[in-house]
Amino acid sequence: MVSKLKLKIKDAIASRSNTARSIFSIFVLRGGNILIQLLIIPLSIKYVSSSSFGLWLTVSSMIAWLNIMDIGLSAGLRNKLTEAITLKDKDLAKSYVSTTYALLSFMALGGLLVCTLLIFFLDWRTILTIPKDLSYGSFEGLLCIVAISFFISFLLKPISGVAYATHKPETEYFILFISNLINILLIWGVSFVYPGEGY
């Protein structure tokens, strides 16, 4: 009886310690993400003209709207994976993850194909105001990069569902922090190799 009570107390302390560590990690990583986003803006404006930066903001806002449409697969995976983990059924958990990724891969490839066709067959000059200092070919290249990045992030979204199901929510923020850090380092590196247009 006493040993069971000691074990329960030990588990409760370990659980609280894990929770506190997760909360602290999320707080630090969110702060880091905000700081990086604040640093990316002046660095980007310094690299491209302000009109090109405005176009970049428009395109990235459109992608953010699309990013909201998750179709519920990540949330569904999180819920079903939590059930499988609770039942200690590893095979069922693996099948949920593999099925979700198979569906998302199929959707991402189909979406990328549709986007590629739209990018090269629509006249974007009638849809968006493209700055005169940006060639139409460069703009199509920009759209291709944005489409590819969107579908890569679409495929990586279920990682957050898996992280929450396994009680590791800080993983999602860590991945976001690393991707933002890579973005700012790439922009900073490219600005040295290819000097931008400035203000």
Short mmCIF file of C-alpha atoms in Angstrom, two decimals:
data_model
loop_
_atom_site.label_atom_id
_atom_site.label_comp_id
_atom_site.label_asym_id
_atom_site.label_seq_id
_atom_site.Cartn_x
_atom_site.Cartn_y
_atom_site.Cartn_z
CA MET A 1 0.00 0.00 0.00
CA VAL A 2 2.74 2.46 1.00
CA SER A 3 4.86 1.53 -2.02
CA LYS A 4 1.90 2.18 -4.35
CA LEU A 5 1.36 5.58 -2.75
CA LYS A 6 5.05 6.44 -3.14
CA LEU A 7 4.90 5.39 -6.81
CA LYS A 8 1.83 7.60 -7.41
CA ILE A 9 3.52 10.59 -5.76
CA LYS A 10 6.66 10.00 -7.85
CA ASP A 11 4.58 9.85 -11.06
CA ALA A 12 2.73 13.05 -10.12
CA ILE A 13 6.01 14.91 -9.50
CA ALA A 14 7.47 13.67 -12.80
CA SER A 15 4.29 14.71 -14.64
CA ARG A 16 4.39 18.21 -13.12
CA SER A 17 8.07 18.52 -13.98
CA ASN A 18 7.36 17.56 -17.63
CA THR A 19 4.48 20.05 -17.78
CA ALA A 20 6.59 22.87 -16.37
CA ARG A 21 9.40 22.08 -18.82
CA SER A 22 6.94 22.07 -21.75
CA ILE A 23 5.41 25.41 -20.69
CA PHE A 24 8.85 27.01 -20.31
CA SER A 25 10.02 25.62 -23.69
CA ILE A 26 6.90 26.89 -25.46
CA PHE A 27 7.32 30.33 -23.87
CA VAL A 28 10.98 30.60 -24.97
CA LEU A 29 10.32 29.24 -28.49
CA ARG A 30 7.33 31.54 -29.06
CA GLY A 31 9.41 34.52 -27.96
CA GLY A 32 12.18 33.42 -30.33
CA ASN A 33 9.70 33.07 -33.21
CA ILE A 34 8.31 36.57 -32.59
CA LEU A 35 11.84 38.02 -32.47
CA ILE A 36 12.82 36.31 -35.74
CA GLN A 37 9.65 37.54 -37.47
CA LEU A 38 10.42 41.09 -36.33
CA LEU A 39 13.97 40.78 -37.72
CA ILE A 40 12.86 39.28 -41.06
CA ILE A 41 10.77 42.34 -42.03
CA PRO A 42 13.54 44.98 -42.12
CA LEU A 43 15.98 42.47 -43.62
CA SER A 44 13.51 41.66 -46.41
CA ILE A 45 12.72 45.32 -47.12
CA LYS A 46 16.44 46.05 -47.23
CA TYR A 47 16.91 43.28 -49.80
CA VAL A 48 13.97 44.05 -52.12
CA SER A 49 12.20 47.27 -53.02
CA SER A 50 9.23 48.29 -50.89
CA SER A 51 6.80 47.59 -53.79
CA SER A 52 8.22 44.06 -54.24
CA PHE A 53 7.96 43.53 -50.48
CA GLY A 54 4.29 44.56 -50.66
CA LEU A 55 3.74 41.95 -53.37
CA TRP A 56 5.53 39.36 -51.22
CA LEU A 57 3.22 40.20 -48.29
CA THR A 58 0.16 39.82 -50.54
CA VAL A 59 1.27 36.41 -51.80
CA SER A 60 2.25 35.19 -48.32
CA SER A 61 -1.13 36.35 -46.95
CA MET A 62 -2.88 34.30 -49.62
CA ILE A 63 -0.81 31.29 -48.55
CA ALA A 64 -1.67 31.93 -44.88
CA TRP A 65 -5.37 31.82 -45.81
CA LEU A 66 -4.83 28.50 -47.58
CA ASN A 67 -2.84 27.20 -44.64
CA ILE A 68 -5.92 27.55 -42.42
CA MET A 69 -7.66 24.91 -44.56
CA ASP A 70 -6.21 21.83 -42.92
CA ILE A 71 -9.30 19.71 -43.73
CA GLY A 72 -9.11 18.40 -40.17
CA LEU A 73 -6.68 15.58 -40.89
CA SER A 74 -4.12 16.75 -38.32
CA ALA A 75 -6.75 17.17 -35.60
CA GLY A 76 -8.29 13.82 -36.50
CA LEU A 77 -4.87 12.18 -36.37
CA ARG A 78 -4.21 13.71 -32.94
CA ASN A 79 -7.50 12.40 -31.54
CA LYS A 80 -7.23 8.90 -33.02
CA LEU A 81 -3.54 8.62 -32.16
CA THR A 82 -4.29 9.55 -28.54
CA GLU A 83 -6.88 6.75 -28.44
CA ALA A 84 -4.41 4.24 -29.93
CA ILE A 85 -1.68 5.28 -27.47
CA THR A 86 -4.13 4.96 -24.56
CA LEU A 87 -5.03 1.44 -25.76
CA LYS A 88 -1.27 0.72 -26.18
CA ASP A 89 -1.95 -0.43 -29.75
CA LYS A 90 1.23 0.48 -31.67
CA ASP A 91 0.05 -1.12 -34.91
CA LEU A 92 -3.15 0.95 -34.90
CA ALA A 93 -1.14 4.11 -34.14
CA LYS A 94 1.23 3.38 -37.04
CA SER A 95 -1.69 2.78 -39.39
CA TYR A 96 -3.27 6.13 -38.43
CA VAL A 97 -0.02 8.00 -39.08
CA SER A 98 0.73 6.22 -42.38
CA THR A 99 -2.85 6.64 -43.65
CA THR A 100 -2.82 10.36 -42.82
CA TYR A 101 0.49 10.85 -44.61
CA ALA A 102 -0.67 8.82 -47.63
CA LEU A 103 -3.78 11.02 -47.95
CA LEU A 104 -1.82 14.24 -47.45
CA SER A 105 0.85 13.17 -49.98
CA PHE A 106 -1.82 12.44 -52.58
CA MET A 107 -3.52 15.79 -51.89
CA ALA A 108 -0.20 17.69 -51.92
CA LEU A 109 0.90 16.21 -55.25
CA GLY A 110 -2.50 16.93 -56.80
CA GLY A 111 -2.53 20.45 -55.37
CA LEU A 112 1.01 21.13 -56.58
CA LEU A 113 0.07 19.99 -60.08
CA VAL A 114 -3.00 22.27 -60.11
CA CYS A 115 -0.96 25.20 -58.75
CA THR A 116 1.75 24.69 -61.36
CA LEU A 117 -0.87 24.78 -64.13
CA LEU A 118 -2.49 27.90 -62.64
CA ILE A 119 0.88 29.66 -62.23
CA PHE A 120 1.88 29.19 -65.86
CA PHE A 121 -1.52 29.47 -67.58
CA LEU A 122 -3.13 32.39 -65.72
CA ASP A 123 -2.18 35.97 -66.54
CA TRP A 124 -1.23 37.16 -63.06
CA ARG A 125 -0.88 40.77 -64.23
CA THR A 126 -4.69 40.95 -64.36
CA ILE A 127 -5.05 39.47 -60.85
CA LEU A 128 -2.25 41.24 -58.95
CA THR A 129 -0.36 44.46 -59.55
CA ILE A 130 3.18 43.28 -60.28
CA PRO A 131 5.84 45.96 -59.70
CA LYS A 132 7.62 47.16 -62.84
CA ASP A 133 11.01 46.37 -61.32
CA LEU A 134 10.05 42.66 -61.05
CA SER A 135 10.04 40.64 -64.27
CA TYR A 136 7.04 38.40 -64.98
CA GLY A 137 9.33 35.33 -65.10
CA SER A 138 10.72 36.17 -61.66
CA PHE A 139 7.20 36.53 -60.35
CA GLU A 140 6.25 33.09 -61.72
CA GLY A 141 9.38 31.70 -60.06
CA LEU A 142 8.33 33.35 -56.78
CA LEU A 143 4.88 31.74 -57.05
CA CYS A 144 6.46 28.33 -57.69
CA ILE A 145 8.67 28.67 -54.59
CA VAL A 146 5.67 29.74 -52.50
CA ALA A 147 3.53 26.83 -53.79
CA ILE A 148 6.28 24.28 -53.09
CA SER A 149 6.86 25.69 -49.57
CA PHE A 150 3.12 25.64 -48.86
CA PHE A 151 2.75 21.97 -49.83
CA ILE A 152 5.85 20.97 -47.86
CA SER A 153 4.38 22.66 -44.77
CA PHE A 154 1.03 20.99 -45.58
CA LEU A 155 2.79 17.61 -45.43
CA LEU A 156 4.59 18.49 -42.18
CA LYS A 157 1.46 19.68 -40.35
CA PRO A 158 0.55 16.29 -38.83
CA ILE A 159 3.81 16.37 -36.85
CA SER A 160 2.05 18.77 -34.48
CA GLY A 161 -0.82 16.29 -34.11
CA VAL A 162 1.62 13.53 -33.24
CA ALA A 163 3.45 15.85 -30.81
CA TYR A 164 0.23 16.75 -28.98
CA ALA A 165 -0.91 13.11 -28.89
CA THR A 166 2.38 12.11 -27.25
CA HIS A 167 2.24 15.05 -24.79
CA LYS A 168 5.13 16.95 -26.41
CA PRO A 169 3.50 20.21 -27.63
CA GLU A 170 6.82 22.06 -27.59
CA THR A 171 7.89 20.03 -30.67
CA GLU A 172 5.58 22.07 -32.92
CA TYR A 173 7.07 25.35 -31.71
CA PHE A 174 10.60 24.00 -32.01
CA ILE A 175 10.02 23.03 -35.67
CA LEU A 176 8.53 26.48 -36.36
CA PHE A 177 11.52 28.14 -34.66
CA ILE A 178 14.01 26.12 -36.72
CA SER A 179 12.18 26.89 -39.99
CA ASN A 180 12.04 30.62 -39.15
CA LEU A 181 15.72 30.57 -38.23
CA ILE A 182 16.56 28.89 -41.56
CA ASN A 183 14.45 31.52 -43.38
CA ILE A 184 16.23 34.47 -41.80
CA LEU A 185 19.66 32.90 -42.36
CA LEU A 186 18.81 32.25 -46.03
CA ILE A 187 17.58 35.82 -46.55
CA TRP A 188 20.65 37.18 -44.78
CA GLY A 189 22.99 34.93 -46.81
CA VAL A 190 21.32 35.74 -50.14
CA SER A 191 21.51 39.47 -49.37
CA PHE A 192 25.31 39.16 -49.21
CA VAL A 193 25.66 37.03 -52.34
CA TYR A 194 23.13 39.01 -54.42
CA PRO A 195 22.87 42.59 -53.13
CA GLY A 196 19.22 43.68 -53.16
CA GLU A 197 17.43 46.67 -54.61
CA GLY A 198 17.24 48.47 -51.27
CA TYR A 199 14.57 50.99 -50.38
#
